[in-house]
Amino acid sequence: DTAVSQTPKYLVTQMGNDKSIKCEQNLGHDTMYWYKQDSKKFLKIMFSYNNKELIINETVPNRFSPKSPDKAHLNLHINSLELGDSAVYFCASSSSDQGTEAFFGQGTRLTVV
Amino acid sequence: SQKIEQNSEALNIQEGKTATLTCNYTNYSPAYLQWYRQDPGRGPVFLLLIRENEKEKRKERLKVTFDTTLKQSLFHITASQPADSATYLCALERSNTGKLIFGQGTTLQVKP
């Protein structure tokens, strides 16, 4: 059973296109996240949703729009893709209790050409 | 400015030895510190969590220490095995945020 699953695993697209990445968790967690890992392997938080409400929104271009239809899903839509958006995007989930571990998906490698 | 630093250079050790990885931070007051393992092409996997009022935490061959005065955490793998080869990430969590701030990771290579 996959705890946090995201699709697609790989995404190659041209500049200017709009694309979405989907994420689902079956752990019953109430908090979900999107992280971006760049070529230097830094993992940076982008967004966090708790019970479908946006609670963390880091300095991310507004071309990136997360959407949480329910507690188990958090999708990421990216408009007008740019070369600099190329990275690995990870979805994660956790309980909202403090000091709990995060469970990560396998990542989506986005390449913008 | 706030910063989390892990050894950027890869750590190479011989099988059976103890690997020690360092995580230093400045201008943070984390309530929790977590360590994750990441294998190539995979997402990070949680290993251990230590609270600000704890000095040490152990799990099987893993040990984490947390010194809030030095602003440092050490992560030890005893009796290391080639299967322990991976990148290890430390992450800080401040209370009431739920937000993890990650270091850049240290790559460990255990040679048979």
Coordinates of C-alpha atoms in Angstrom, one line a residue:
Chain A
D1 CA 0.0 0.0 0.0
T2 CA 1.4 3.3 -1.0
A3 CA 1.1 5.9 1.8
V4 CA 1.7 9.1 -0.2
S5 CA 1.4 8.7 -4.0
Q6 CA 2.0 11.4 -6.5
T7 CA 1.6 11.4 -10.3
P8 CA 3.2 11.7 -12.7
K9 CA 6.7 10.5 -11.7
Y10 CA 8.3 12.3 -14.6
L11 CA 7.0 15.3 -16.5
V12 CA 8.7 16.9 -19.5
T13 CA 7.1 19.9 -21.0
Q14 CA 7.8 23.1 -22.9
M15 CA 8.1 26.5 -21.5
G16 CA 4.9 28.4 -21.3
N17 CA 2.7 25.3 -20.8
D18 CA 0.4 24.7 -17.8
K19 CA 0.7 21.4 -15.9
S20 CA -0.6 19.7 -12.8
I21 CA 0.8 17.2 -10.3
K22 CA -1.5 15.2 -8.2
C23 CA -1.0 13.8 -4.7
E24 CA -3.0 11.5 -2.6
Q25 CA -2.4 10.1 0.9
N26 CA -4.1 7.2 2.6
L27 CA -2.7 7.7 6.1
G28 CA -5.6 9.7 7.5
H29 CA -3.4 12.7 8.0
D30 CA -4.9 16.2 8.2
T31 CA -1.9 18.1 6.8
M32 CA -0.3 18.0 3.4
Y33 CA 2.6 19.8 1.9
W34 CA 4.4 20.5 -1.4
Y35 CA 8.2 20.7 -1.3
K36 CA 10.6 21.6 -4.1
Q37 CA 14.1 20.0 -4.3
D38 CA 16.4 21.8 -6.7
S39 CA 19.5 20.6 -8.4
K40 CA 21.6 21.2 -5.3
K41 CA 19.3 18.9 -3.4
F42 CA 17.9 21.6 -1.1
L43 CA 14.4 20.6 -0.1
K44 CA 12.2 23.7 0.4
I45 CA 8.7 23.9 1.6
M46 CA 6.3 25.6 -0.8
F47 CA 2.8 25.1 0.6
S48 CA 1.0 23.4 3.5
Y49 CA -2.6 22.7 3.8
N50 CA -4.4 21.6 7.0
N51 CA -7.9 20.2 6.6
K52 CA -8.1 21.8 3.2
E53 CA -7.1 25.2 4.4
L54 CA -3.9 26.9 3.3
I55 CA -1.7 27.5 6.3
I56 CA 1.8 27.9 4.8
N57 CA 2.5 29.8 1.6
E58 CA 6.2 30.5 1.2
T59 CA 7.5 33.0 -1.3
V60 CA 6.4 31.1 -4.4
P61 CA 5.5 32.7 -7.7
N62 CA 1.7 32.9 -8.1
R63 CA 2.0 30.8 -11.2
F64 CA 2.0 27.9 -8.6
S65 CA -1.5 27.2 -7.2
P66 CA -2.2 24.4 -4.9
K67 CA -5.6 22.9 -4.6
S68 CA -7.0 20.6 -1.9
P69 CA -10.3 19.1 -2.8
D70 CA -10.3 17.1 0.4
K71 CA -8.0 16.1 3.3
A72 CA -6.5 13.2 1.3
H73 CA -5.6 15.1 -1.8
L74 CA -3.4 18.1 -2.6
N75 CA -2.7 19.0 -6.2
L76 CA -0.2 21.5 -7.6
H77 CA -1.0 23.4 -10.7
I78 CA 1.7 25.4 -12.4
N79 CA 0.9 28.0 -15.1
S80 CA 3.3 29.4 -17.7
L81 CA 6.1 27.0 -16.9
E82 CA 9.6 28.5 -16.9
L83 CA 13.0 26.8 -17.3
G84 CA 13.8 27.6 -13.6
D85 CA 10.8 25.5 -12.5
S86 CA 12.7 22.4 -13.4
A87 CA 13.1 20.4 -10.2
V88 CA 11.8 17.5 -8.2
Y89 CA 8.5 18.2 -6.5
F90 CA 7.6 16.2 -3.4
C91 CA 4.3 15.9 -1.8
A92 CA 4.2 15.0 1.9
S93 CA 1.7 14.5 4.7
S94 CA 1.7 14.5 8.5
S95 CA -0.5 14.8 11.5
S96 CA -1.0 18.3 12.7
D97 CA 0.2 17.3 16.1
Q98 CA 3.6 19.0 16.7
G99 CA 6.7 17.0 16.4
T100 CA 5.4 14.3 14.1
E101 CA 7.1 12.8 11.1
A102 CA 6.3 13.7 7.6
F103 CA 5.7 11.0 5.0
F104 CA 6.9 11.8 1.5
G105 CA 5.8 10.7 -1.9
Q106 CA 8.3 9.4 -4.5
G107 CA 8.6 12.8 -6.2
T108 CA 7.8 14.2 -9.6
R109 CA 10.7 15.2 -11.7
L110 CA 9.7 18.2 -13.8
T111 CA 11.8 19.1 -16.7
V112 CA 10.9 22.3 -18.6
V113 CA 12.5 22.6 -22.0
Chain B
S1 CA 20.1 35.1 8.7
Q2 CA 18.8 31.7 9.5
K3 CA 20.9 28.8 8.3
I4 CA 21.1 25.0 8.6
E5 CA 24.4 23.4 7.6
Q6 CA 25.3 19.8 7.1
N7 CA 28.6 18.6 5.8
S8 CA 28.3 19.2 2.1
E9 CA 31.1 16.8 1.2
A10 CA 30.4 13.1 1.0
L11 CA 31.4 11.0 4.0
N12 CA 33.2 7.8 3.1
I13 CA 33.7 5.1 5.7
Q14 CA 34.5 1.5 6.0
E15 CA 31.8 -1.1 6.7
G16 CA 31.6 -1.8 10.4
K17 CA 32.7 1.7 11.5
T18 CA 30.5 4.3 13.1
A19 CA 29.4 7.1 10.8
T20 CA 28.8 10.5 12.4
L21 CA 27.0 13.2 10.5
T22 CA 26.7 16.8 11.7
C23 CA 23.8 19.3 11.5
N24 CA 24.5 22.9 12.7
Y25 CA 22.0 25.7 12.8
T26 CA 22.0 29.4 13.5
N27 CA 19.3 31.8 14.4
Y28 CA 16.7 29.1 14.9
S29 CA 15.1 27.9 18.1
P30 CA 13.7 24.6 17.0
A31 CA 11.3 22.7 19.2
Y32 CA 12.1 19.5 17.3
L33 CA 14.8 18.1 15.1
Q34 CA 14.3 15.3 12.7
W35 CA 16.6 13.2 10.6
Y36 CA 15.6 11.7 7.2
R37 CA 17.2 9.3 4.8
Q38 CA 16.9 9.9 1.0
D39 CA 17.9 7.4 -1.6
P40 CA 18.4 8.5 -5.3
G41 CA 15.2 8.9 -7.1
R42 CA 13.1 8.5 -3.9
G43 CA 11.4 10.7 -1.3
P44 CA 12.9 11.3 2.1
V45 CA 12.1 8.7 4.7
F46 CA 11.8 9.6 8.4
L47 CA 14.4 8.1 10.8
L48 CA 14.3 9.8 14.2
L49 CA 12.9 12.8 16.0
I50 CA 14.4 14.5 19.0
R51 CA 12.8 17.2 21.1
E52 CA 14.5 20.3 22.4
N53 CA 14.4 19.0 25.9
E54 CA 16.0 15.7 25.0
K55 CA 19.8 15.1 24.8
E56 CA 19.8 11.8 23.0
K57 CA 17.6 9.4 21.2
R58 CA 18.3 5.9 20.0
K59 CA 16.7 3.5 17.5
E60 CA 18.5 0.2 16.8
R61 CA 21.9 1.2 15.2
L62 CA 21.0 4.9 15.1
K63 CA 21.6 7.6 17.7
V64 CA 20.9 11.3 17.6
T65 CA 22.1 13.9 20.0
F66 CA 20.7 17.4 20.3
D67 CA 22.7 20.3 21.9
T68 CA 20.6 23.4 21.9
T69 CA 23.5 25.4 23.4
L70 CA 25.9 24.5 20.6
K71 CA 23.0 24.5 18.1
Q72 CA 24.0 21.2 16.8
S73 CA 22.7 17.7 16.3
L74 CA 24.9 14.7 15.7
F75 CA 23.6 11.6 13.9
H76 CA 25.4 8.3 14.4
I77 CA 25.1 5.0 12.6
T78 CA 27.0 2.3 14.4
A79 CA 28.2 -0.9 12.7
S80 CA 27.6 0.7 9.4
Q81 CA 26.7 -1.4 6.4
P82 CA 26.8 -0.7 2.6
A83 CA 23.0 -0.6 2.7
D84 CA 23.3 2.5 4.9
S85 CA 24.7 4.4 1.9
A86 CA 22.3 7.3 1.2
T87 CA 21.9 11.0 1.7
Y88 CA 20.9 12.0 5.2
L89 CA 18.9 15.2 5.8
C90 CA 18.3 17.0 9.1
A91 CA 15.2 19.1 9.5
L92 CA 14.2 21.6 12.1
E93 CA 10.6 22.3 13.2
R94 CA 9.7 25.3 15.3
S95 CA 6.8 24.9 17.6
N96 CA 3.4 25.7 16.4
T97 CA 4.4 25.8 12.7
G98 CA 4.5 22.3 11.5
K99 CA 7.0 23.6 8.9
L100 CA 10.2 21.6 8.4
I101 CA 13.3 23.5 7.4
F102 CA 15.8 21.1 5.8
G103 CA 19.5 21.1 5.6
Q104 CA 21.1 20.3 2.2
G105 CA 22.0 16.8 3.3
T106 CA 25.2 14.7 3.7
T107 CA 25.9 11.8 1.4
L108 CA 27.2 8.8 3.2
Q109 CA 29.1 6.0 1.3
V110 CA 29.8 2.8 3.2
K111 CA 32.4 0.7 1.6
P112 CA 32.5 -3.1 2.0

